[in-house]
Amino acid sequence: VASDILFAPGKADLSSTAKQTLSRVAQVLRREYANNQIVIEGHTDTDPIRKSKWASNQELSDARADAVAAHLAQQGVPRARMQTQGFGSSEPLETKAKSRRVEIVVLQ
């Protein structure tokens, strides 16, 4: 899912825009993928954690995935269908901002 679900450095809070996008994603997941398992993958940029409540990029990426799963669950996607996984900074994209993301994978 390519969208605006990006995070501020060292943060796992969803912006209001991200919540709106996730609400639309939840509608699609409920309607078109009602029986599929979903993996929510959290990512961070490559900067080491310095001034954050997270001890590591791994913990931060886990928290980002959990935040997305919690919002999808609030929108009616059954939590039992979702699995979260953090990748820390192991899969950066071309910019730091784009690296601070989640990816939602629908399994077949």
Short mmCIF file of N, CA and C in Angstrom, two decimals:
data_model
loop_
_atom_site.label_atom_id
_atom_site.label_comp_id
_atom_site.label_asym_id
_atom_site.label_seq_id
_atom_site.Cartn_x
_atom_site.Cartn_y
_atom_site.Cartn_z
N VAL A 1 0.87 -1.17 0.00
CA VAL A 1 0.00 0.00 0.00
C VAL A 1 0.90 1.22 0.00
N ALA A 2 0.95 1.90 -1.09
CA ALA A 2 1.73 3.13 -1.16
C ALA A 2 0.82 4.29 -0.75
N SER A 3 1.26 5.03 0.25
CA SER A 3 0.44 6.15 0.70
C SER A 3 1.25 7.08 1.57
N ASP A 4 0.55 7.86 2.36
CA ASP A 4 1.17 8.87 3.21
C ASP A 4 1.38 8.38 4.63
N ILE A 5 1.46 7.08 4.84
CA ILE A 5 1.62 6.54 6.18
C ILE A 5 3.10 6.61 6.54
N LEU A 6 3.54 7.82 6.77
CA LEU A 6 4.93 8.04 7.14
C LEU A 6 4.97 8.57 8.56
N PHE A 7 6.10 8.43 9.18
CA PHE A 7 6.24 8.81 10.58
C PHE A 7 7.32 9.87 10.74
N ALA A 8 7.16 10.68 11.76
CA ALA A 8 8.21 11.63 12.12
C ALA A 8 9.39 10.85 12.69
N PRO A 9 10.59 11.41 12.63
CA PRO A 9 11.75 10.71 13.18
C PRO A 9 11.52 10.35 14.66
N GLY A 10 11.79 9.10 15.00
CA GLY A 10 11.68 8.65 16.38
C GLY A 10 10.27 8.55 16.92
N LYS A 11 9.26 8.58 16.05
CA LYS A 11 7.86 8.56 16.49
C LYS A 11 7.11 7.37 15.90
N ALA A 12 6.07 6.95 16.61
CA ALA A 12 5.20 5.88 16.13
C ALA A 12 3.75 6.33 16.08
N ASP A 13 3.53 7.64 16.22
CA ASP A 13 2.17 8.19 16.21
C ASP A 13 1.67 8.36 14.78
N LEU A 14 0.41 8.00 14.54
CA LEU A 14 -0.20 8.17 13.23
C LEU A 14 -0.74 9.58 13.10
N SER A 15 -0.45 10.22 11.98
CA SER A 15 -1.00 11.55 11.72
C SER A 15 -2.48 11.41 11.37
N SER A 16 -3.21 12.51 11.41
CA SER A 16 -4.63 12.45 11.05
C SER A 16 -4.80 12.05 9.59
N THR A 17 -3.90 12.49 8.73
CA THR A 17 -3.96 12.09 7.32
C THR A 17 -3.73 10.59 7.18
N ALA A 18 -2.77 10.07 7.91
CA ALA A 18 -2.51 8.63 7.86
C ALA A 18 -3.71 7.84 8.37
N LYS A 19 -4.35 8.34 9.42
CA LYS A 19 -5.54 7.66 9.94
C LYS A 19 -6.65 7.63 8.91
N GLN A 20 -6.83 8.72 8.18
CA GLN A 20 -7.86 8.76 7.12
C GLN A 20 -7.55 7.73 6.04
N THR A 21 -6.29 7.68 5.63
CA THR A 21 -5.89 6.71 4.61
C THR A 21 -6.11 5.28 5.11
N LEU A 22 -5.70 5.02 6.35
CA LEU A 22 -5.87 3.69 6.92
C LEU A 22 -7.34 3.31 7.05
N SER A 23 -8.19 4.27 7.31
CA SER A 23 -9.62 3.97 7.38
C SER A 23 -10.14 3.50 6.03
N ARG A 24 -9.64 4.11 4.95
CA ARG A 24 -10.03 3.66 3.60
C ARG A 24 -9.44 2.28 3.32
N VAL A 25 -8.21 2.05 3.75
CA VAL A 25 -7.59 0.75 3.58
C VAL A 25 -8.40 -0.31 4.32
N ALA A 26 -8.84 0.02 5.54
CA ALA A 26 -9.63 -0.92 6.34
C ALA A 26 -10.91 -1.32 5.61
N GLN A 27 -11.55 -0.37 4.95
CA GLN A 27 -12.77 -0.68 4.19
C GLN A 27 -12.47 -1.71 3.11
N VAL A 28 -11.38 -1.53 2.40
CA VAL A 28 -11.00 -2.47 1.34
C VAL A 28 -10.65 -3.83 1.93
N LEU A 29 -9.91 -3.82 3.03
CA LEU A 29 -9.54 -5.09 3.67
C LEU A 29 -10.77 -5.86 4.13
N ARG A 30 -11.76 -5.16 4.67
CA ARG A 30 -12.99 -5.83 5.13
C ARG A 30 -13.82 -6.32 3.95
N ARG A 31 -13.90 -5.53 2.89
CA ARG A 31 -14.77 -5.85 1.76
C ARG A 31 -14.15 -6.86 0.80
N GLU A 32 -12.90 -6.64 0.40
CA GLU A 32 -12.30 -7.45 -0.66
C GLU A 32 -11.38 -8.57 -0.17
N TYR A 33 -10.94 -8.48 1.08
CA TYR A 33 -10.00 -9.47 1.61
C TYR A 33 -10.44 -9.96 2.98
N ALA A 34 -11.72 -10.22 3.10
CA ALA A 34 -12.32 -10.55 4.39
C ALA A 34 -11.77 -11.83 5.01
N ASN A 35 -11.22 -12.71 4.21
CA ASN A 35 -10.72 -13.98 4.73
C ASN A 35 -9.20 -14.11 4.69
N ASN A 36 -8.53 -13.04 4.27
CA ASN A 36 -7.08 -13.10 4.13
C ASN A 36 -6.37 -12.65 5.41
N GLN A 37 -5.23 -13.27 5.65
CA GLN A 37 -4.34 -12.81 6.72
C GLN A 37 -3.59 -11.58 6.22
N ILE A 38 -3.23 -10.71 7.15
CA ILE A 38 -2.58 -9.45 6.82
C ILE A 38 -1.31 -9.33 7.66
N VAL A 39 -0.22 -8.97 7.00
CA VAL A 39 1.03 -8.71 7.71
C VAL A 39 1.32 -7.22 7.61
N ILE A 40 1.55 -6.60 8.75
CA ILE A 40 1.87 -5.18 8.80
C ILE A 40 3.33 -5.05 9.20
N GLU A 41 4.12 -4.50 8.28
CA GLU A 41 5.57 -4.44 8.45
C GLU A 41 6.00 -3.01 8.78
N GLY A 42 6.63 -2.83 9.92
CA GLY A 42 7.12 -1.52 10.32
C GLY A 42 8.58 -1.33 9.93
N HIS A 43 8.93 -0.09 9.59
CA HIS A 43 10.29 0.24 9.16
C HIS A 43 10.72 1.57 9.77
N THR A 44 12.03 1.78 9.81
CA THR A 44 12.59 3.05 10.27
C THR A 44 13.65 3.51 9.28
N ASP A 45 14.11 4.75 9.47
CA ASP A 45 15.27 5.19 8.70
C ASP A 45 16.53 4.61 9.35
N THR A 46 17.68 4.93 8.83
CA THR A 46 18.91 4.32 9.31
C THR A 46 19.58 5.10 10.44
N ASP A 47 19.01 6.21 10.84
CA ASP A 47 19.61 6.98 11.94
C ASP A 47 19.52 6.20 13.24
N PRO A 48 20.60 6.15 14.01
CA PRO A 48 20.52 5.47 15.30
C PRO A 48 19.60 6.24 16.26
N ILE A 49 18.97 5.52 17.16
CA ILE A 49 18.10 6.14 18.16
C ILE A 49 18.97 6.90 19.15
N ARG A 50 18.64 8.19 19.33
CA ARG A 50 19.38 9.00 20.30
C ARG A 50 18.45 9.63 21.32
N LYS A 51 17.42 10.30 20.82
CA LYS A 51 16.50 11.03 21.71
C LYS A 51 15.08 10.54 21.46
N SER A 52 14.78 9.39 21.97
CA SER A 52 13.48 8.79 21.76
C SER A 52 13.21 7.84 22.91
N LYS A 53 11.92 7.53 23.11
CA LYS A 53 11.62 6.57 24.17
C LYS A 53 11.92 5.13 23.74
N TRP A 54 12.26 4.92 22.49
CA TRP A 54 12.56 3.59 21.98
C TRP A 54 14.04 3.30 22.19
N ALA A 55 14.35 2.10 22.57
CA ALA A 55 15.74 1.71 22.80
C ALA A 55 16.49 1.42 21.50
N SER A 56 15.74 1.10 20.44
CA SER A 56 16.39 0.74 19.18
C SER A 56 15.43 0.98 18.02
N ASN A 57 15.99 0.99 16.82
CA ASN A 57 15.15 1.09 15.62
C ASN A 57 14.23 -0.11 15.50
N GLN A 58 14.66 -1.26 15.98
CA GLN A 58 13.81 -2.45 15.95
C GLN A 58 12.55 -2.22 16.78
N GLU A 59 12.72 -1.72 18.00
CA GLU A 59 11.55 -1.46 18.85
C GLU A 59 10.64 -0.40 18.24
N LEU A 60 11.22 0.63 17.65
CA LEU A 60 10.42 1.67 17.01
C LEU A 60 9.63 1.10 15.83
N SER A 61 10.26 0.26 15.02
CA SER A 61 9.54 -0.31 13.88
C SER A 61 8.42 -1.23 14.34
N ASP A 62 8.64 -1.96 15.44
CA ASP A 62 7.57 -2.78 16.02
C ASP A 62 6.39 -1.90 16.44
N ALA A 63 6.69 -0.78 17.08
CA ALA A 63 5.65 0.14 17.56
C ALA A 63 4.87 0.74 16.39
N ARG A 64 5.54 1.04 15.31
CA ARG A 64 4.85 1.59 14.13
C ARG A 64 3.89 0.56 13.55
N ALA A 65 4.32 -0.67 13.43
CA ALA A 65 3.44 -1.73 12.93
C ALA A 65 2.26 -1.92 13.87
N ASP A 66 2.51 -1.91 15.16
CA ASP A 66 1.44 -2.06 16.15
C ASP A 66 0.43 -0.92 16.08
N ALA A 67 0.91 0.31 15.85
CA ALA A 67 0.01 1.47 15.75
C ALA A 67 -0.94 1.32 14.57
N VAL A 68 -0.42 0.84 13.46
CA VAL A 68 -1.27 0.64 12.28
C VAL A 68 -2.27 -0.49 12.54
N ALA A 69 -1.83 -1.58 13.12
CA ALA A 69 -2.73 -2.69 13.44
C ALA A 69 -3.83 -2.24 14.38
N ALA A 70 -3.49 -1.45 15.37
CA ALA A 70 -4.50 -0.96 16.32
C ALA A 70 -5.54 -0.10 15.62
N HIS A 71 -5.09 0.75 14.71
CA HIS A 71 -6.06 1.61 14.00
C HIS A 71 -6.94 0.77 13.07
N LEU A 72 -6.37 -0.18 12.37
CA LEU A 72 -7.18 -1.04 11.50
C LEU A 72 -8.20 -1.82 12.33
N ALA A 73 -7.79 -2.28 13.50
CA ALA A 73 -8.72 -3.00 14.38
C ALA A 73 -9.86 -2.08 14.83
N GLN A 74 -9.55 -0.84 15.12
CA GLN A 74 -10.60 0.13 15.49
C GLN A 74 -11.58 0.34 14.34
N GLN A 75 -11.11 0.12 13.12
CA GLN A 75 -11.95 0.30 11.93
C GLN A 75 -12.64 -1.00 11.51
N GLY A 76 -12.55 -2.03 12.35
CA GLY A 76 -13.32 -3.25 12.10
C GLY A 76 -12.58 -4.40 11.45
N VAL A 77 -11.28 -4.26 11.23
CA VAL A 77 -10.50 -5.38 10.71
C VAL A 77 -10.16 -6.27 11.91
N PRO A 78 -10.54 -7.52 11.90
CA PRO A 78 -10.29 -8.38 13.05
C PRO A 78 -8.79 -8.49 13.37
N ARG A 79 -8.45 -8.22 14.61
CA ARG A 79 -7.05 -8.26 15.04
C ARG A 79 -6.46 -9.66 14.85
N ALA A 80 -7.28 -10.68 14.95
CA ALA A 80 -6.81 -12.05 14.79
C ALA A 80 -6.28 -12.31 13.37
N ARG A 81 -6.68 -11.50 12.40
CA ARG A 81 -6.22 -11.67 11.03
C ARG A 81 -4.90 -10.94 10.77
N MET A 82 -4.46 -10.13 11.73
CA MET A 82 -3.28 -9.30 11.53
C MET A 82 -2.08 -9.81 12.31
N GLN A 83 -0.95 -9.75 11.66
CA GLN A 83 0.34 -10.07 12.29
C GLN A 83 1.22 -8.84 12.07
N THR A 84 1.97 -8.45 13.07
CA THR A 84 2.88 -7.32 12.91
C THR A 84 4.32 -7.80 12.97
N GLN A 85 5.16 -7.07 12.25
CA GLN A 85 6.58 -7.41 12.22
C GLN A 85 7.38 -6.14 12.01
N GLY A 86 8.40 -5.94 12.82
CA GLY A 86 9.29 -4.81 12.65
C GLY A 86 10.57 -5.22 11.96
N PHE A 87 11.04 -4.35 11.07
CA PHE A 87 12.28 -4.60 10.35
C PHE A 87 13.38 -3.61 10.72
N GLY A 88 13.09 -2.72 11.67
CA GLY A 88 14.09 -1.73 12.04
C GLY A 88 14.53 -0.95 10.82
N SER A 89 15.82 -0.75 10.70
CA SER A 89 16.36 0.02 9.56
C SER A 89 16.95 -0.88 8.49
N SER A 90 16.58 -2.15 8.48
CA SER A 90 17.20 -3.12 7.57
C SER A 90 16.78 -3.00 6.11
N GLU A 91 15.67 -2.28 5.84
CA GLU A 91 15.19 -2.16 4.45
C GLU A 91 14.89 -0.70 4.13
N PRO A 92 15.92 0.16 4.14
CA PRO A 92 15.67 1.59 3.88
C PRO A 92 15.27 1.83 2.42
N LEU A 93 14.53 2.91 2.21
CA LEU A 93 14.20 3.35 0.86
C LEU A 93 15.13 4.50 0.47
N GLU A 94 14.84 5.18 -0.63
CA GLU A 94 15.76 6.18 -1.17
C GLU A 94 15.91 7.43 -0.31
N THR A 95 14.96 7.72 0.58
CA THR A 95 15.10 8.85 1.49
C THR A 95 14.77 8.41 2.91
N LYS A 96 15.23 9.18 3.87
CA LYS A 96 14.93 8.86 5.27
C LYS A 96 13.44 8.96 5.53
N ALA A 97 12.79 9.98 4.98
CA ALA A 97 11.36 10.16 5.21
C ALA A 97 10.57 8.97 4.67
N LYS A 98 10.91 8.49 3.49
CA LYS A 98 10.19 7.35 2.91
C LYS A 98 10.49 6.06 3.66
N SER A 99 11.64 6.00 4.32
CA SER A 99 12.00 4.80 5.08
C SER A 99 11.18 4.66 6.35
N ARG A 100 10.66 5.77 6.88
CA ARG A 100 9.85 5.75 8.11
C ARG A 100 8.41 5.44 7.70
N ARG A 101 8.12 4.14 7.59
CA ARG A 101 6.86 3.72 6.97
C ARG A 101 6.38 2.40 7.54
N VAL A 102 5.19 2.03 7.09
CA VAL A 102 4.69 0.67 7.26
C VAL A 102 4.28 0.17 5.89
N GLU A 103 4.34 -1.13 5.75
CA GLU A 103 3.84 -1.77 4.53
C GLU A 103 2.81 -2.79 4.96
N ILE A 104 1.68 -2.79 4.26
CA ILE A 104 0.59 -3.71 4.57
C ILE A 104 0.57 -4.76 3.47
N VAL A 105 0.77 -6.02 3.88
CA VAL A 105 0.84 -7.11 2.93
C VAL A 105 -0.37 -8.04 3.17
N VAL A 106 -1.15 -8.25 2.11
CA VAL A 106 -2.29 -9.16 2.19
C VAL A 106 -1.85 -10.51 1.64
N LEU A 107 -1.94 -11.53 2.46
CA LEU A 107 -1.52 -12.87 2.06
C LEU A 107 -2.65 -13.57 1.31
N GLN A 108 -2.27 -14.41 0.36
CA GLN A 108 -3.26 -15.16 -0.42
C GLN A 108 -3.57 -16.48 0.23
#
